[in-house]
PDB file of C-alpha atoms in Angstrom:
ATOM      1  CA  UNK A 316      36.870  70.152  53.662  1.00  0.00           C
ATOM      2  CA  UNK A 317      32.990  68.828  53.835  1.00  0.00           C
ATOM      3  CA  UNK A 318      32.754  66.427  50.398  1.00  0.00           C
ATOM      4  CA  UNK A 319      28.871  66.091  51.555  1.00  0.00           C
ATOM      5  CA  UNK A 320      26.904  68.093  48.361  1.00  0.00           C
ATOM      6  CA  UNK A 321      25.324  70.884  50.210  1.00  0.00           C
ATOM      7  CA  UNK A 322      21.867  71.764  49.208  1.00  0.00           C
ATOM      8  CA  UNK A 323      21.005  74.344  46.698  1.00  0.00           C
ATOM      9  CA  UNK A 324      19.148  77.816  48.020  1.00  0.00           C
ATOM     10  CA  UNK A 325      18.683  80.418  45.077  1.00  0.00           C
ATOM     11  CA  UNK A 326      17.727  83.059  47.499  1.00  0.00           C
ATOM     12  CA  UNK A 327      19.891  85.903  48.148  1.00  0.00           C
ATOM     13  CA  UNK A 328      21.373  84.621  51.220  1.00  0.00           C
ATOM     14  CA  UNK A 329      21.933  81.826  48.778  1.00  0.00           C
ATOM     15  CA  UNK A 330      23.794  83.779  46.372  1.00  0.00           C
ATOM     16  CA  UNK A 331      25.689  85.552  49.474  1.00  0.00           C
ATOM     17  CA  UNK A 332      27.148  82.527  50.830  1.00  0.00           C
ATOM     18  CA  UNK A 333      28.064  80.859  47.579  1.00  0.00           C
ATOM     19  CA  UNK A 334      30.120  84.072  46.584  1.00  0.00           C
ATOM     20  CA  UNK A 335      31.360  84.438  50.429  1.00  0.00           C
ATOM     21  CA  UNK A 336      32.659  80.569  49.977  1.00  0.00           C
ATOM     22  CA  UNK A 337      34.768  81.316  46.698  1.00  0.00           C
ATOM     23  CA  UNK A 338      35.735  84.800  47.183  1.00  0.00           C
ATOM     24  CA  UNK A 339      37.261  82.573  50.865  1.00  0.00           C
ATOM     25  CA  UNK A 340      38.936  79.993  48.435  1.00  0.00           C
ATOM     26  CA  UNK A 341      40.235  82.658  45.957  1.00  0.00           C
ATOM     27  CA  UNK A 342      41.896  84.548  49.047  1.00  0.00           C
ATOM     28  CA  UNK A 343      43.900  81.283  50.423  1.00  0.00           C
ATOM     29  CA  UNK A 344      44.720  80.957  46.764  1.00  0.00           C
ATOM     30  CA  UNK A 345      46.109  84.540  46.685  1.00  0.00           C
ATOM     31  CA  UNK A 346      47.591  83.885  50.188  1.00  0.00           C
ATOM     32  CA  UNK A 347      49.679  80.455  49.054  1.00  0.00           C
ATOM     33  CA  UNK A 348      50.794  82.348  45.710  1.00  0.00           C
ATOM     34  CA  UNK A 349      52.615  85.196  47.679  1.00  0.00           C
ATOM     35  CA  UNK A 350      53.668  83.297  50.095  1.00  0.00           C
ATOM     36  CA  UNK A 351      55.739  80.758  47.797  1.00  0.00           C
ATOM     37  CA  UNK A 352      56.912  83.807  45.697  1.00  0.00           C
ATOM     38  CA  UNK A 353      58.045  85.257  48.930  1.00  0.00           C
ATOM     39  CA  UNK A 354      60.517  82.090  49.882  1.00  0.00           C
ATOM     40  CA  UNK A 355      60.949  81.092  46.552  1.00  0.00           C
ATOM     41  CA  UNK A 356      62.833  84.347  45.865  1.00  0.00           C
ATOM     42  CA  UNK A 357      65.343  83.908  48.530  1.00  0.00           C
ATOM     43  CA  UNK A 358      66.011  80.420  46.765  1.00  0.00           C
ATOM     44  CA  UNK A 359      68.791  80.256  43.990  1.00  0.00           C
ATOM     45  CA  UNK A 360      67.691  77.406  42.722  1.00  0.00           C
ATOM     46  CA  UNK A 361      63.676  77.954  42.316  1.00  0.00           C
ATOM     47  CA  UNK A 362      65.025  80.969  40.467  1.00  0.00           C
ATOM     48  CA  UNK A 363      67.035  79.617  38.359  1.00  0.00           C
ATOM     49  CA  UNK A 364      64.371  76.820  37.746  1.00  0.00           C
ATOM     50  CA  UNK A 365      61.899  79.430  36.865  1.00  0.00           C
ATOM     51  CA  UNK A 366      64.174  81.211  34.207  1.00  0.00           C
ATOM     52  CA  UNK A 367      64.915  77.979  32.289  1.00  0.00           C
ATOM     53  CA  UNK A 368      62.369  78.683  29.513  1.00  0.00           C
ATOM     54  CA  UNK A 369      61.817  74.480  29.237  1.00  0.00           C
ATOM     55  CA  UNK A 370      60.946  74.406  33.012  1.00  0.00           C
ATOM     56  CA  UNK A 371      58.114  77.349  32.289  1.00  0.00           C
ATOM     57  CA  UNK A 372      56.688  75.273  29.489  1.00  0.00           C
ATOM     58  CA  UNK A 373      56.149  72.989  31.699  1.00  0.00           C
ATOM     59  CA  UNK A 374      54.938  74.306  34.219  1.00  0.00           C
ATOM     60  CA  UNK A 375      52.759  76.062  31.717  1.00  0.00           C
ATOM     61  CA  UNK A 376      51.355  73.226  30.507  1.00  0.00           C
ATOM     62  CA  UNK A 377      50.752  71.679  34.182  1.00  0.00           C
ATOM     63  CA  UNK A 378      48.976  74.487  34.858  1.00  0.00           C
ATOM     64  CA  UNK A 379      46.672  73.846  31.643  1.00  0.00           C
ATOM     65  CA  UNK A 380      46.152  70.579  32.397  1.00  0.00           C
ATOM     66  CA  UNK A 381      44.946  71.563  35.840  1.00  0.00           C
ATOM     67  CA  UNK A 382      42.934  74.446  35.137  1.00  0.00           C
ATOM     68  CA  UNK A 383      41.092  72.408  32.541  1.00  0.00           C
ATOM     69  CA  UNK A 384      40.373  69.386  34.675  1.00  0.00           C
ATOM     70  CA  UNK A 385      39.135  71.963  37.380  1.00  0.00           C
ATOM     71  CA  UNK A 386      36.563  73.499  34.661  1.00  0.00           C
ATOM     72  CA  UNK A 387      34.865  70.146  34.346  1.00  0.00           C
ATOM     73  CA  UNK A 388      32.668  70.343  36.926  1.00  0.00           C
ATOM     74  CA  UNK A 389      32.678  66.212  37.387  1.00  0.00           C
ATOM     75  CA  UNK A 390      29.346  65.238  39.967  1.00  0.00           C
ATOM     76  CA  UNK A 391      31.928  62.465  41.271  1.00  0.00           C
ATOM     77  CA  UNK A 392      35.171  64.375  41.848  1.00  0.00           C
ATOM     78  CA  UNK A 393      35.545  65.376  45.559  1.00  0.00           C
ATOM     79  CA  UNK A 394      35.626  68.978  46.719  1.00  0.00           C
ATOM     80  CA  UNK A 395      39.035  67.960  48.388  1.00  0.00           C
ATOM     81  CA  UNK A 396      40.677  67.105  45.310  1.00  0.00           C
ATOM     82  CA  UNK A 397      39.620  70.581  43.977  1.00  0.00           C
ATOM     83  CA  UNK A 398      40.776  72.150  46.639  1.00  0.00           C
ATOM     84  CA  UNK A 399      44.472  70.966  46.193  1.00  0.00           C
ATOM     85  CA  UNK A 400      44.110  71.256  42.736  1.00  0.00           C
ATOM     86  CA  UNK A 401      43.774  75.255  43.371  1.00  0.00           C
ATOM     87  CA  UNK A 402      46.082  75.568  45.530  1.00  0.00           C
ATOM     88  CA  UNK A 403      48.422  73.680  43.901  1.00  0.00           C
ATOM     89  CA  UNK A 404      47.493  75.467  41.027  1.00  0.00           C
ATOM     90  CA  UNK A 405      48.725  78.792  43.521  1.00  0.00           C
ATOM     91  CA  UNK A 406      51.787  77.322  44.115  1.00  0.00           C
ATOM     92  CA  UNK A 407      53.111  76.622  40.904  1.00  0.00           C
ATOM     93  CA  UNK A 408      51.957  80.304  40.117  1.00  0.00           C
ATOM     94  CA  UNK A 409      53.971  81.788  43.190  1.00  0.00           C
ATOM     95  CA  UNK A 410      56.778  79.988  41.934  1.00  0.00           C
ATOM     96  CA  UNK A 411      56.837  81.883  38.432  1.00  0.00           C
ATOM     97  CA  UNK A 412      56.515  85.015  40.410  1.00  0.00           C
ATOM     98  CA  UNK A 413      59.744  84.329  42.519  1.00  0.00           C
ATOM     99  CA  UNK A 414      61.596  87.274  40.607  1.00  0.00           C
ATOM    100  CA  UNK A 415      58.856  90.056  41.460  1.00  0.00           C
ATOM    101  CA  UNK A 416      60.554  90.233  45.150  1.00  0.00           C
ATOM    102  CA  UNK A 417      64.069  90.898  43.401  1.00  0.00           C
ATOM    103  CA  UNK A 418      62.880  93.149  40.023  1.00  0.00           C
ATOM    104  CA  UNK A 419      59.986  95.117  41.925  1.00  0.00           C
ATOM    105  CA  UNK A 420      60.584  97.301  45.278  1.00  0.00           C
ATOM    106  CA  UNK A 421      58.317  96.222  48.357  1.00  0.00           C
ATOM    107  CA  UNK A 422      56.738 100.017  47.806  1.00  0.00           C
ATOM    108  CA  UNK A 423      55.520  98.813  44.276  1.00  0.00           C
ATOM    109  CA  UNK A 424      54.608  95.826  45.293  1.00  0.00           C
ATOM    110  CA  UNK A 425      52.224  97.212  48.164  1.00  0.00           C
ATOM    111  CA  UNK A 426      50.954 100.067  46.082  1.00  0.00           C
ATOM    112  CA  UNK A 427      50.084  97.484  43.146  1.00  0.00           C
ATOM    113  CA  UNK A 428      48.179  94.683  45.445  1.00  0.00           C
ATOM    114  CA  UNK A 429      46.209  97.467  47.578  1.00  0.00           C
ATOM    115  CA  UNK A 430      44.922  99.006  44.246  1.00  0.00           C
ATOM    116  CA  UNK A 431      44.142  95.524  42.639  1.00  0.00           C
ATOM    117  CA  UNK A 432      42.567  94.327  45.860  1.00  0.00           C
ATOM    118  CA  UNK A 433      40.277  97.449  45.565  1.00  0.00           C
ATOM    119  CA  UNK A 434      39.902  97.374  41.757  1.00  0.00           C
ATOM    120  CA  UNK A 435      38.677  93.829  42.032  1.00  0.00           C
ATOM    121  CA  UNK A 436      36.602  94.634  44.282  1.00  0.00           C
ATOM    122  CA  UNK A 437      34.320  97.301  42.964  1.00  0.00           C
ATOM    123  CA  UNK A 438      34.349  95.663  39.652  1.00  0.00           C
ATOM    124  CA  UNK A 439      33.063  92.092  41.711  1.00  0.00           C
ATOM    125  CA  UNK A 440      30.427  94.208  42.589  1.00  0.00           C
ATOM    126  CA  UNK A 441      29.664  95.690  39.850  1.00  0.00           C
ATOM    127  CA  UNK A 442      29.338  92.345  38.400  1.00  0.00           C
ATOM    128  CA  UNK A 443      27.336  90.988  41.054  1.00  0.00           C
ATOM    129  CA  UNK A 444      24.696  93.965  41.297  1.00  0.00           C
ATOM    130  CA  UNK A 445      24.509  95.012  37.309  1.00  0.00           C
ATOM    131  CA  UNK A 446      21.458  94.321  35.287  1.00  0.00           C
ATOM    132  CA  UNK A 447      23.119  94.924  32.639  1.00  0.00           C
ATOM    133  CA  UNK A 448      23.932  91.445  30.534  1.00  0.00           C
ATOM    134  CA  UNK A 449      27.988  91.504  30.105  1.00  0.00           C
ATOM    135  CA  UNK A 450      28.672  88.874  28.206  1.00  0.00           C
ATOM    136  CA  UNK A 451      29.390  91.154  25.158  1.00  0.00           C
ATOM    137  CA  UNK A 452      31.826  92.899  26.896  1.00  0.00           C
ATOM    138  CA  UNK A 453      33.431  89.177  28.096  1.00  0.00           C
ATOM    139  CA  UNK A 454      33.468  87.822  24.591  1.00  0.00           C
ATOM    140  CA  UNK A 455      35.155  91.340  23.473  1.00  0.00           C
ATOM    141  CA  UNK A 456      37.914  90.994  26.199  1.00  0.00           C
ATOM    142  CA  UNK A 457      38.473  87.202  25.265  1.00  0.00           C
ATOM    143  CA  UNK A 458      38.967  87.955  21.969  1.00  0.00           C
ATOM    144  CA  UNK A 459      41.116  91.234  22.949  1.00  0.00           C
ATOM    145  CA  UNK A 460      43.296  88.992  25.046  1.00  0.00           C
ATOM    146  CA  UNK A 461      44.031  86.435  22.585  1.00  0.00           C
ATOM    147  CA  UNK A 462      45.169  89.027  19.879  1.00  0.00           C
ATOM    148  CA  UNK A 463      47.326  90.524  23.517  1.00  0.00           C
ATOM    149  CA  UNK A 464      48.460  87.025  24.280  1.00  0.00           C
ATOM    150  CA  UNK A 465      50.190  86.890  20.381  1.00  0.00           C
ATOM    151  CA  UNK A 466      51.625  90.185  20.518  1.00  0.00           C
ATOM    152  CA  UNK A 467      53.291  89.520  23.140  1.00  0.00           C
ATOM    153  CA  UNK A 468      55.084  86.687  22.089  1.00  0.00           C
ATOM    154  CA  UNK A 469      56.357  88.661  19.751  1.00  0.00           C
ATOM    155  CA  UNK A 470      57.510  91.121  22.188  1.00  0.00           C
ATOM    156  CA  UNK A 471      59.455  88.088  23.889  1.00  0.00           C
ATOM    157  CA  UNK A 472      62.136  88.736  20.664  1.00  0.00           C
ATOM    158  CA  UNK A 473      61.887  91.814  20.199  1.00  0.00           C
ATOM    159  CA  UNK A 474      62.423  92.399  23.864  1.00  0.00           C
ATOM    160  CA  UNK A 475      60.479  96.398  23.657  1.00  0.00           C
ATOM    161  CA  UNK A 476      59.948  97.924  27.024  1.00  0.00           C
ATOM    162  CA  UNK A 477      58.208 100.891  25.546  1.00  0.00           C
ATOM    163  CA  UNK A 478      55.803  98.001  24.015  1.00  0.00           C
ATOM    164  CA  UNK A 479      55.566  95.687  27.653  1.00  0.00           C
ATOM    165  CA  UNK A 480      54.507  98.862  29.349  1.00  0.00           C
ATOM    166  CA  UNK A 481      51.351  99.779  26.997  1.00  0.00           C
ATOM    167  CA  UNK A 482      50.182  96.218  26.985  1.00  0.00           C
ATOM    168  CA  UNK A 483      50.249  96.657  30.896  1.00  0.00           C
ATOM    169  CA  UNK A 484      47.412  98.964  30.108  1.00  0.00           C
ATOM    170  CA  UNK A 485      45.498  97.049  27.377  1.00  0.00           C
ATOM    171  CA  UNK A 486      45.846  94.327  29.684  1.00  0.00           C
ATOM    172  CA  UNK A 487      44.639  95.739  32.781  1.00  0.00           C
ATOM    173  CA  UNK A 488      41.558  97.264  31.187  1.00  0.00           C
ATOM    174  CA  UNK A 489      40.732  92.982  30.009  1.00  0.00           C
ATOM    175  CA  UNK A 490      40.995  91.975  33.209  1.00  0.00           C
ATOM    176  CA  UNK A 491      38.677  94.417  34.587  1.00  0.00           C
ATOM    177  CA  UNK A 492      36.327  93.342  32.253  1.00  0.00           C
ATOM    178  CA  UNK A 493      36.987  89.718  32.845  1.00  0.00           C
ATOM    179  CA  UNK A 494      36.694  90.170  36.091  1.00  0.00           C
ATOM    180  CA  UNK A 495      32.857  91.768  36.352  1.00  0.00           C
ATOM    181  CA  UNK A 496      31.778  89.748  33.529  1.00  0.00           C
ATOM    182  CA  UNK A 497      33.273  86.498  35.316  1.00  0.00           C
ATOM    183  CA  UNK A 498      31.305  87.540  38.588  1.00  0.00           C
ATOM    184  CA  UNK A 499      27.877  87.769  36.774  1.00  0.00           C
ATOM    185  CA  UNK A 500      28.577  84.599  35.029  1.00  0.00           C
ATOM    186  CA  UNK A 501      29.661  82.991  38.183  1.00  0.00           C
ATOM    187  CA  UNK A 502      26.444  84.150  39.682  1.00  0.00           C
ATOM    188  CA  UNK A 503      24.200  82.956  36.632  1.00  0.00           C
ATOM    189  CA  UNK A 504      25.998  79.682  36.637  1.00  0.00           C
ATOM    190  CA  UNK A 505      25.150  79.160  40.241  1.00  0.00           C
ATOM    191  CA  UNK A 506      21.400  79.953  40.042  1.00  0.00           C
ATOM    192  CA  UNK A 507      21.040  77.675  36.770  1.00  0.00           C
ATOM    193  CA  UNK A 508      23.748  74.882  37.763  1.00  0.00           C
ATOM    194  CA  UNK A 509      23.465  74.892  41.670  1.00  0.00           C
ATOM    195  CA  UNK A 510      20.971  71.990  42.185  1.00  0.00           C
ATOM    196  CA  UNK A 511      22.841  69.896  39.599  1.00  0.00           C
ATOM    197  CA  UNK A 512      26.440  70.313  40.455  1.00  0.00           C
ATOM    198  CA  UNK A 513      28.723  70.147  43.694  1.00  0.00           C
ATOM    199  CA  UNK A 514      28.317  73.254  44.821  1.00  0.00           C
ATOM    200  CA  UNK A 515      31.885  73.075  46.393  1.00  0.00           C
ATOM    201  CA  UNK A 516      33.740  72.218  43.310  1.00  0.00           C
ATOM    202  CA  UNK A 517      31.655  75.136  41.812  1.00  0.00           C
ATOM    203  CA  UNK A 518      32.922  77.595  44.100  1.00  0.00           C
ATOM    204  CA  UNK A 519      36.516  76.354  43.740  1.00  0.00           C
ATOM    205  CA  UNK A 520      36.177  76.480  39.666  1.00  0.00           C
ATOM    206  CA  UNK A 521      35.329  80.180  40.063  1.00  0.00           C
ATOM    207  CA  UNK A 522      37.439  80.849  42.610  1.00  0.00           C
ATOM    208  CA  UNK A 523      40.452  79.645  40.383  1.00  0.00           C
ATOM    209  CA  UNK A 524      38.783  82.292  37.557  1.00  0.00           C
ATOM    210  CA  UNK A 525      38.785  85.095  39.598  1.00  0.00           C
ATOM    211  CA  UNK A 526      42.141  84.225  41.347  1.00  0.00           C
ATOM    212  CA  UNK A 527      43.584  84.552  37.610  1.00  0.00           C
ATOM    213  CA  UNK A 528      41.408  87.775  37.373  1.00  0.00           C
ATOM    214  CA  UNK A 529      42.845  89.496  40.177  1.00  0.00           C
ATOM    215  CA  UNK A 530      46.974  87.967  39.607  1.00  0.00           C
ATOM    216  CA  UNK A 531      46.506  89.463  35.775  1.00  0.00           C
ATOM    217  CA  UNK A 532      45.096  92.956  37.257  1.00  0.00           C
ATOM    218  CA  UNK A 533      48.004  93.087  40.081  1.00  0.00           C
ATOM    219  CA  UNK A 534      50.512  92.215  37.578  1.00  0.00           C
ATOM    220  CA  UNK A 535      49.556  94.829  35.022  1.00  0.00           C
ATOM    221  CA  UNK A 536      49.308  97.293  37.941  1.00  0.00           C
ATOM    222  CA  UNK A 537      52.419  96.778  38.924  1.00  0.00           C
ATOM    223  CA  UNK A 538      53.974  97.211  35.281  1.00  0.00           C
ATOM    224  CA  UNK A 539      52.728 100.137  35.577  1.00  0.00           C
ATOM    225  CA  UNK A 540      53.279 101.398  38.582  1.00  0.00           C
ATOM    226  CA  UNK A 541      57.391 100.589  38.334  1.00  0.00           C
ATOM    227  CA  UNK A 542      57.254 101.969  35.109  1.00  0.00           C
ATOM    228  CA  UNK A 543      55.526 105.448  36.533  1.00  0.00           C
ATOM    229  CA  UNK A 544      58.199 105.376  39.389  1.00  0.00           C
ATOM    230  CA  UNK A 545      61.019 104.037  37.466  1.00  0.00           C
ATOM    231  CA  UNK A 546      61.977 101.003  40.420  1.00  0.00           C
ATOM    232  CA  UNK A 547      62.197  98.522  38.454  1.00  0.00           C
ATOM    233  CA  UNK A 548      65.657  96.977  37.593  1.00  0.00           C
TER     234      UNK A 548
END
């Protein structure tokens, strides 16, 4: 990875590579995430590691910590320690995913991350071309996923499938808002903050934004789609 600052261009072909850069980032992200879900699933013990509700605190709060140190955008931190930071970031996440390979059948899983990869992308686009200002919409589906993140707590007890399935909806339709109004903001950020900032660690915050953009939109999809088709376990 170059840690040289590259030099800000606010042109189109700016804008292009800047987006071409993260959207590159975000994909190894994805990549690493599957991947470890994919071995970690034929491991007992990872399994049973992830199910211990103390183990995904913590690794909830590592997470946190990461994800918050990432959003800093520090002049003096190297774009190589972002880097592993996101991709360790990826791991840990393909770790709490082991179970999808074991609850979910590879049909659902397919069907899911082919509609999320298109899904994303129209609505990156959307976010990228729009003149339209969306930050109404983002506060709206901040404040929507909050009040989701509560409820759902409460689901943990009261343990409703019926419930789980119809916040797979409420959540998907967030994250597609999250993730155009995250790609304008990401684009406004770099036009305003690109001759100030490392424009490596910039791309690798927002990659790490839309990576959780697209996991939340393939994970709702594929709620739904094992609850249309009635796979799941």
């Amino acid at each position: 990875m170059n840690n040289n600052p590259e030099i800000f261009d606010g042109s189109t072909a700016g804008v292009n590579s800047f987006f071409t850069k993260m959207y590159g980032y975000m994909g190894v992200a994805v990549a690493i995430s599957a991947l470890t879900a994919y071995i970690g699933s034929y491991s007992e013990t990872v399994i049973r590691i992830m199910s211990n509700p103390i183990a995904l605190i913590g690794v909830f709060v590592i997470q946190m910590i990461m994800a918050y140190s990432m959003s800093s955008l520090k002049s003096q931190r190297s774009p190589l320690v972002s880097a592993l930071g996101l991709f360790g970031f990826a791991a840990l996440e393909g770790l709490l995913f082991s179970g999808i390979f074991i609850v979910y059948t590879a049909q659902d899983i397919t069907s899911a991350f082919v509609a999320a990869v298109v899904m994303f992308a129209v609505l990156a686009f959307m976010g990228m071309t729009t003149k339209k200002d969306l930050s109404g919409i983002g506060r709206q589906a901040m404040a929507a996923l909050i009040a989701l993140i509560i409820v759902s707590i409460i689901n943990m007890f009261l343990r409703s499938p019926m419930i789980s399935y119809v916040f797979s909806f409420i959540g998907l339709v967030i994250f597609m808002g999250l993730t155009a109004w995250d790609t304008q903001r990401l684009r406004q950020m770099y036009l305003q903050m690109g001759s100030q900032v490392n424009i490596n660690n910039l791309a690798l915050m927002g990659a790490l934004q839309l990576y959780l953009d697209f996991i939340n939109i393939f994970l709702n999809l594929l709620n739904i789609f094992a609850g249309v088709g009635g796979s799941r376990d």
